[in-house]
Coordinates of C-alpha atoms in Angstrom, one line a residue:
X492 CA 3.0 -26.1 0.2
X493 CA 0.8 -25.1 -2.8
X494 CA 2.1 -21.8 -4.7
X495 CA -1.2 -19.7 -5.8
X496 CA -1.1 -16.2 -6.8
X497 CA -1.6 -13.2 -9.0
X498 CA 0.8 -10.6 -9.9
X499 CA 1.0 -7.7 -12.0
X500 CA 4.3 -6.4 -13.1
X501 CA 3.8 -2.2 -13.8
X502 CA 5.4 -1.1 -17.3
X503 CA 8.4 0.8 -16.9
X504 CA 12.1 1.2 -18.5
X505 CA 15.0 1.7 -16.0
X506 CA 18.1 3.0 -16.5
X507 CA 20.5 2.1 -13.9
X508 CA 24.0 3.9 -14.3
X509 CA 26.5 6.0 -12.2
X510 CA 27.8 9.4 -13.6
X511 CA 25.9 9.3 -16.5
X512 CA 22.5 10.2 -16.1
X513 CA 22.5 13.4 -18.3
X514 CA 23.3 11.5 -21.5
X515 CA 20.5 8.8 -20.3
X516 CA 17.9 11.6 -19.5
X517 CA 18.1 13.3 -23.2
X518 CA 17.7 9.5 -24.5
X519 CA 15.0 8.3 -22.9
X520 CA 13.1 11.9 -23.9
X521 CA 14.2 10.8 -27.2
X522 CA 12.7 7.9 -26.9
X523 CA 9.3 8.7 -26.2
X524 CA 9.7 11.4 -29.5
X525 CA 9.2 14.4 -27.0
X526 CA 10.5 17.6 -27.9
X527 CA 9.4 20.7 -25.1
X528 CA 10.4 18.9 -21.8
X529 CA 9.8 20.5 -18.6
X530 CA 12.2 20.3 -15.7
X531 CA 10.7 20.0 -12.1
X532 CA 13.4 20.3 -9.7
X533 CA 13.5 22.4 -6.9
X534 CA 15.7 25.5 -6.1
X535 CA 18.0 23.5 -3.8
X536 CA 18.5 20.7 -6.7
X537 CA 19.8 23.4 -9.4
X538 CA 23.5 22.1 -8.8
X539 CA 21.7 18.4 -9.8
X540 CA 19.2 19.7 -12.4
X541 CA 22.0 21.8 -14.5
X542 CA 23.4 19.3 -16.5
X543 CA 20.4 17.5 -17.0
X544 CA 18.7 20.5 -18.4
X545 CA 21.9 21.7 -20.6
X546 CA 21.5 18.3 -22.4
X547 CA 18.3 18.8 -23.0
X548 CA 17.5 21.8 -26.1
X549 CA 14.7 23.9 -25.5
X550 CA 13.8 22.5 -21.8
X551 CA 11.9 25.0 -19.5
X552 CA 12.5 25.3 -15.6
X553 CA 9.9 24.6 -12.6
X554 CA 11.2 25.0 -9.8
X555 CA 8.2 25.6 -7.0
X556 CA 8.4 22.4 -5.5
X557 CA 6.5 21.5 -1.4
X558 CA 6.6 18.7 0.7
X559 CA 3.5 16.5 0.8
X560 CA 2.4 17.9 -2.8
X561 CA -0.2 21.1 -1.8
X562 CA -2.6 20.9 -4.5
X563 CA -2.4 24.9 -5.2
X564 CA 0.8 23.6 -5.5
X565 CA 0.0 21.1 -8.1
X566 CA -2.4 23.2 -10.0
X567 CA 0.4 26.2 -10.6
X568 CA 2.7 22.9 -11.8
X569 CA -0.4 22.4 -14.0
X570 CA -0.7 25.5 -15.7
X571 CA 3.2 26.0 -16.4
X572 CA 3.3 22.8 -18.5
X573 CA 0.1 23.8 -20.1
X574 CA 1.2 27.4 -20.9
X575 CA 5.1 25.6 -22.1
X576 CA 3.2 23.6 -24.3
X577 CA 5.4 20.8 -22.5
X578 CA 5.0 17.1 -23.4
X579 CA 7.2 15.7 -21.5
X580 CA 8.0 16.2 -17.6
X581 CA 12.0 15.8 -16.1
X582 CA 11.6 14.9 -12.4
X583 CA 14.9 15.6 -10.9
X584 CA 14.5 15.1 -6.8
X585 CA 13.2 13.2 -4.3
X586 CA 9.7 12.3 -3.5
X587 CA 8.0 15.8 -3.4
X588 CA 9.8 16.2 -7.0
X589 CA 8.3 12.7 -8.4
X590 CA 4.9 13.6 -6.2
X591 CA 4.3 16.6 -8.1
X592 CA 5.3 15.3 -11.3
X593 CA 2.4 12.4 -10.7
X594 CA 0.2 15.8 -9.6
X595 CA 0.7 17.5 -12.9
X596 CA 0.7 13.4 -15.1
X597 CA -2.3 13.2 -13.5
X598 CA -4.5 15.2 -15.2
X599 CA -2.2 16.2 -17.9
X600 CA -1.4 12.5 -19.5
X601 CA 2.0 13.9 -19.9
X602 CA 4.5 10.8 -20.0
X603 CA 7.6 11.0 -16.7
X604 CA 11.1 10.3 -16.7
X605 CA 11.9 10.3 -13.3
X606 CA 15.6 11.2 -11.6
X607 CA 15.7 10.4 -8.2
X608 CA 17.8 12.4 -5.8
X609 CA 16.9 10.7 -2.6
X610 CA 15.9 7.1 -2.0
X611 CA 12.2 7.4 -1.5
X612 CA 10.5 5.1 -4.5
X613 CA 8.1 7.0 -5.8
X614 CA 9.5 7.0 -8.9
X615 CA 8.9 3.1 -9.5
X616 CA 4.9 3.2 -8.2
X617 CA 1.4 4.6 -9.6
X618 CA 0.5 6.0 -6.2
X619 CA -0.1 9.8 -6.2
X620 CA -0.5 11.6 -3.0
X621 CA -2.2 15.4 -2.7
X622 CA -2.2 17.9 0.1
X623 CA -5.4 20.2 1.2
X624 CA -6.6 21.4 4.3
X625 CA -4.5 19.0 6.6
X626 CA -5.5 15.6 4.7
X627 CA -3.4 14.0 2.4
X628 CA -5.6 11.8 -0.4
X629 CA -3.7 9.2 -2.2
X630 CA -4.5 7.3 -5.0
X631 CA -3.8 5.3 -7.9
X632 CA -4.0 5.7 -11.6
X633 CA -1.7 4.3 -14.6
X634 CA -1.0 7.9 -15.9
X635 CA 1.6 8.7 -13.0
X636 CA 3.5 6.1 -13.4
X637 CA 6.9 7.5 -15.0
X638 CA 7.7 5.8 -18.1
X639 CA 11.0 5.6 -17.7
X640 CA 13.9 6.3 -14.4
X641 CA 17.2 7.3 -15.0
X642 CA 18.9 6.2 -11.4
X643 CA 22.2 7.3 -11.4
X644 CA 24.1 6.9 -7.6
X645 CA 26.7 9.7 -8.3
X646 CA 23.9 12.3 -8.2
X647 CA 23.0 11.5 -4.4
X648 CA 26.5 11.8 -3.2
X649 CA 25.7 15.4 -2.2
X650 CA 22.5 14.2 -0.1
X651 CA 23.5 14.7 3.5
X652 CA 24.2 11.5 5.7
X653 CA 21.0 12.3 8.3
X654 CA 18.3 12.7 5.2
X655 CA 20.5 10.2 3.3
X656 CA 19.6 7.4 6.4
X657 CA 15.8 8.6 6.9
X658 CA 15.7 8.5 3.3
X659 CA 17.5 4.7 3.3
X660 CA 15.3 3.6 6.2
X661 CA 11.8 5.2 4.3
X662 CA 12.4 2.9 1.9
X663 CA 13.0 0.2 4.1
X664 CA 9.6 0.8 5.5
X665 CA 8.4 -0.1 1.5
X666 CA 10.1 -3.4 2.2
X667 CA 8.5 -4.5 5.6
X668 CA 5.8 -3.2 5.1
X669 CA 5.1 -5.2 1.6
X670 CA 5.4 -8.6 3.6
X671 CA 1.9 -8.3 4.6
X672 CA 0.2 -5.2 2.8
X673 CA -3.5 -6.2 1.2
X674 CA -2.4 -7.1 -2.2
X675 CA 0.8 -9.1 -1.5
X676 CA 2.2 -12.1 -3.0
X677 CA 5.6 -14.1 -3.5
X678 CA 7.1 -11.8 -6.1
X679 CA 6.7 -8.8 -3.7
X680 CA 8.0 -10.6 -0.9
X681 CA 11.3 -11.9 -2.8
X682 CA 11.8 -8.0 -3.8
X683 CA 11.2 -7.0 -0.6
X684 CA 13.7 -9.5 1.3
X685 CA 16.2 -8.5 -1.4
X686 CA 16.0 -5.0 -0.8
X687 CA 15.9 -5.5 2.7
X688 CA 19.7 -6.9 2.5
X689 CA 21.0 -4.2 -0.3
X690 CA 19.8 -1.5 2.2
X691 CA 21.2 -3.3 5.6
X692 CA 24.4 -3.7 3.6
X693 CA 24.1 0.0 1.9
X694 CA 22.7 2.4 4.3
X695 CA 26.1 1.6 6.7
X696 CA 28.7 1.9 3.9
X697 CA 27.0 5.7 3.0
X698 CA 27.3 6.7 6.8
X699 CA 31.0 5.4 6.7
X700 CA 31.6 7.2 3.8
X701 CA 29.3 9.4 2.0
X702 CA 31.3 9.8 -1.1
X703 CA 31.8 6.0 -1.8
X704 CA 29.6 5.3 -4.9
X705 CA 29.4 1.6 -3.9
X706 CA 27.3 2.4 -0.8
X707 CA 25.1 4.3 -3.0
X708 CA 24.7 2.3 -5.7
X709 CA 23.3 -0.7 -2.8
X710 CA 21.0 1.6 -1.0
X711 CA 19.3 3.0 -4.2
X712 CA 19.5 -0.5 -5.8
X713 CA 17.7 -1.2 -2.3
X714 CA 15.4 1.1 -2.4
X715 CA 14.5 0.7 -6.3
X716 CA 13.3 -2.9 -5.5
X717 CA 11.4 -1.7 -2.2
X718 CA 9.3 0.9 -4.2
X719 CA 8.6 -2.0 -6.8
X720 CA 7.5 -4.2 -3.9
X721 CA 5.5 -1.8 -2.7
X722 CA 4.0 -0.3 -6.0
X723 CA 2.4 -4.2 -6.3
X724 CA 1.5 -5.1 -2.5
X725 CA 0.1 -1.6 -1.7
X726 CA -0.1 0.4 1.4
X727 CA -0.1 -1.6 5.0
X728 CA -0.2 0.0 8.2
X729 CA 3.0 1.6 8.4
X730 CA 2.0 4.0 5.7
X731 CA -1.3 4.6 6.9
X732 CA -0.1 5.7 9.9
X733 CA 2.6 7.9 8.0
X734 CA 0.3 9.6 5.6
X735 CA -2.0 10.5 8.4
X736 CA 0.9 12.2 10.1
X737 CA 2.2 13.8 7.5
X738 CA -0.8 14.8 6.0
X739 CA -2.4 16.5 9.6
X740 CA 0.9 17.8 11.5
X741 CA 3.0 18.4 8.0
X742 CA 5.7 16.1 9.4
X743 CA 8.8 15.4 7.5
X744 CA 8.1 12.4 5.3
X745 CA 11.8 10.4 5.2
X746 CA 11.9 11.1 9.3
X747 CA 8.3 9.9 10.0
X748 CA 8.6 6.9 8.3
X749 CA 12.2 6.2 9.8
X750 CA 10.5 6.9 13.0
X751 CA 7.7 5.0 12.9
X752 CA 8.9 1.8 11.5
X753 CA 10.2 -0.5 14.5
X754 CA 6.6 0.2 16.4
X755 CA 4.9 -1.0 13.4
X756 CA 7.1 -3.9 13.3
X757 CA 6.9 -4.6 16.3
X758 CA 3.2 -4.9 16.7
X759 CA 2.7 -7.0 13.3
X760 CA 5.7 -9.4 13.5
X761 CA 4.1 -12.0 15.9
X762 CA 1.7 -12.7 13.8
X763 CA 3.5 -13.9 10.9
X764 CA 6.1 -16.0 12.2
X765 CA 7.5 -17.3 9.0
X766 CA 7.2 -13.9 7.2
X767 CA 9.5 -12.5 10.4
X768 CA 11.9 -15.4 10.3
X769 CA 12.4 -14.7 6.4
X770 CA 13.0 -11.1 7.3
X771 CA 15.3 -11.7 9.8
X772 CA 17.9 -13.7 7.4
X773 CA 17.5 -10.7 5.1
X774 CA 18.9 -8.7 8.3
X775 CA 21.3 -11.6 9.3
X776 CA 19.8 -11.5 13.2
X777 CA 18.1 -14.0 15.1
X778 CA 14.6 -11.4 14.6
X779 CA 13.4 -8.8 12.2
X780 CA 13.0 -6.3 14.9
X781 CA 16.5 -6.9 16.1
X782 CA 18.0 -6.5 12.9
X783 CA 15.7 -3.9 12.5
X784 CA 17.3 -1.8 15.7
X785 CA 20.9 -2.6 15.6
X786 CA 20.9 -1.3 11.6
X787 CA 19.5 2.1 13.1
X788 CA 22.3 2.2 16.0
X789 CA 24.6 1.9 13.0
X790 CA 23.1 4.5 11.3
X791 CA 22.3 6.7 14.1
X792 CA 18.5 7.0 12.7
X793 CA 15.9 9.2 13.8
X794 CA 14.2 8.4 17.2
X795 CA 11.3 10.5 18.4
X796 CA 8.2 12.4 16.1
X797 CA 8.6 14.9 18.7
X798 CA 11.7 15.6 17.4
X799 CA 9.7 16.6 14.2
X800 CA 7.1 18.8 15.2
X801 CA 4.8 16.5 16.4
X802 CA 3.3 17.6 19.8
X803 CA 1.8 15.5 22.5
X804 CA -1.6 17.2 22.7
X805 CA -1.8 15.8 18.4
X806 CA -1.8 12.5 19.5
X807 CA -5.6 11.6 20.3
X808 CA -6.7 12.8 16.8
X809 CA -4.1 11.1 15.2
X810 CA -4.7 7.9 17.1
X811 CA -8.9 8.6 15.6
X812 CA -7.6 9.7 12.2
X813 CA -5.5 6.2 11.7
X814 CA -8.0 4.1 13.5
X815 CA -10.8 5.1 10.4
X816 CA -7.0 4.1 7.8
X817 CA -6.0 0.6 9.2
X818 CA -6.5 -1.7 6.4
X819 CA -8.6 -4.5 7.0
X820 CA -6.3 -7.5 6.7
X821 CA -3.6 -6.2 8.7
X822 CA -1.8 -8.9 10.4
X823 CA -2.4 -8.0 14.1
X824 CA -6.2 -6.9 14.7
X825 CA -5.2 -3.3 15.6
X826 CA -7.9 -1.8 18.4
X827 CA -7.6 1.8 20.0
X828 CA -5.4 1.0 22.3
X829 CA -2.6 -0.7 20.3
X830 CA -2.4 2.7 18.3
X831 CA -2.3 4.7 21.4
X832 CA 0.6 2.8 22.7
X833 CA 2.3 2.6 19.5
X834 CA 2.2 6.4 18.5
X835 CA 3.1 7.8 22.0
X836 CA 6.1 4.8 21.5
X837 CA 7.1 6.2 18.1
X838 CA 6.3 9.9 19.8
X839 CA 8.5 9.8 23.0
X840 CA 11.0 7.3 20.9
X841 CA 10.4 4.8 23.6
X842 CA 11.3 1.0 23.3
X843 CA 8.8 -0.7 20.2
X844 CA 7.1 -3.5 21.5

């Protein structure tokens, strides 16, 4: 079997170290000769941001951080670095944290070091993702790409087990979902596969015991090389679907995708036999799906989008609104009714099929 591909490998330091991540912070703002940092982190991540900041001489706070980015949102974010002078930015959080980070990089050229709280990814991608009037826009560009991530497991000890599992299971989406996304290639699919068994062996170990570090340090090891996969194969289905969600109905973004993700397998697995086999080693079961569902009756993940706001009467102009998103080369040709069937699935939390 011939072997014929392109890859591009983004530019990025990471820093990969337990209980040390304020030392590694101030050094990799060293590094890139900045001087007037500012910290996003929200309200609920002082406890986190603290020592970080202490390390840090003459950082300033920002601390109005929203799910899904809202671009007024992004433009106050905007104006406080600009009034701070700032030329650096501090992400300490999970995706919202890193998303308006990217927001304010955006426009700003201002260089990211990103410290992730939750496992969600976006600090190892160039995708940005905005918020107005109901529709999220995503997009890609060089400048959000943080230049350097501290991850450091200790600091998501004190993430709860239920947002630590959607979390866990979000990124796991990055990883199925990179076996078949538009831009894919052997490199992505090794990465993925690879995080696919850190997080099957992880995510259990942090539900057995939150406060082990070694179940951290394999889910966010996971989840580092799902977001990496990702970041190179680009969005499939399964995101499309999630950032149409989240974007209209303002649905939680770890849940959704934990939600979702077994209906989107489902459907696309059939049609790539050998991708699904490979998958299924990574989850040590006979199929990707099954390995897929007995990891979230270990973890106990989230089951139903109704459970998350979602209402019944949403689902015909969400089934319109991802129809116009499916990307083109998806692996199942996806018609009308395969969406219905698959959102009122994911929806009611029926069986995936």
């Amino acid at each position: 079997m011939r072997v014929d591909f392109t890859h591009e490998t983004l530019p990025q330091r990471v820093v990969f170290a337990s209980y040390e991540a304020a030392g590694h912070v101030a050094d990799e703002v060293a590094r890139l000769g900045a001087a007037r940092p500012m910290v996003i982190a929200a309200e609920a991540d002082s406890a986190l941001a603290d020592p970080l900041v202490a390390a840090l001489p003459a950082a300033v706070r920002h601390t109005e951080v929203v799910m899904h980015v809202p671009a007024d949102v992004a433009e106050r974010a905007r104006a406080a670095a600009k009034r701070h002078d700032a030329d650096v930015l501090v992400s300490v959080g999970g995706g919202s944290t890193t998303g308006l980070a990217k927001a304010v990089a955006l426009t700003t050229g201002l260089p990211i070091v990103a410290v992730p709280t939750t496992y969600a990814g976006s600090e190892a991608t160039n995708v940005w993702g905005l918020t107005e009037d109901g529709r999220k826009t995503t997009g890609v560009d060089a400048r959000v790409l943080p230049r350097s991530v501290v991850y450091d497991a200790s600091l998501l000890l004190s993430l709860p087990v239920p947002l630590s599992v959607a979390s866990g299971l979000n990124a796991l989406a990055h990883c199925v979902d990179s076996m078949w996304a538009p831009r894919v290639d052997p490199i992505d699919q090794a990465l993925a596969l690879e995080g696919i068994r850190a997080l099957r062996q992880g995510l259990p170990e942090v539900v057995r015991d939150p406060q082990g570090i070694e179940g951290r340090e394999q889910t966010l090891y996971g989840a580092y090389l799902a977001a990496v996969a990702f970041a190179s194969a680009g969005s499939g289905l399964h995101h499309k679907i999630c950032h149409v969600l989240g974007g209209m109905y303002n649905l939680p973004h770890a849940q959704t995708h934990a939600v979702v993700l077994p209906y989107v397998l489902a459907l696309n697995a059939p049609s790539v036999p050998d991708s699904e086999q490979r998958m299924a080693a990574a989850f040590g079961a006979a199929s990707a799906l099954e390995g897929l569902q007995r990891l979230r009756e270990q973890v106990q993940a989230p089951r139903a989008l109704r459970d998350y706001g979602l209402r019944e009467s949403d689902l015909p102009a969400a089934v319109d609104a991802v129809l116009a998103a499916v990307p083109p080369h998806n692996p199942t040709p996806v018609t009308r009714a395969d969406l219905e069937d698959l959102l009122r699935r994911a929806w009611n939390g029926g069986e995936p099929r």
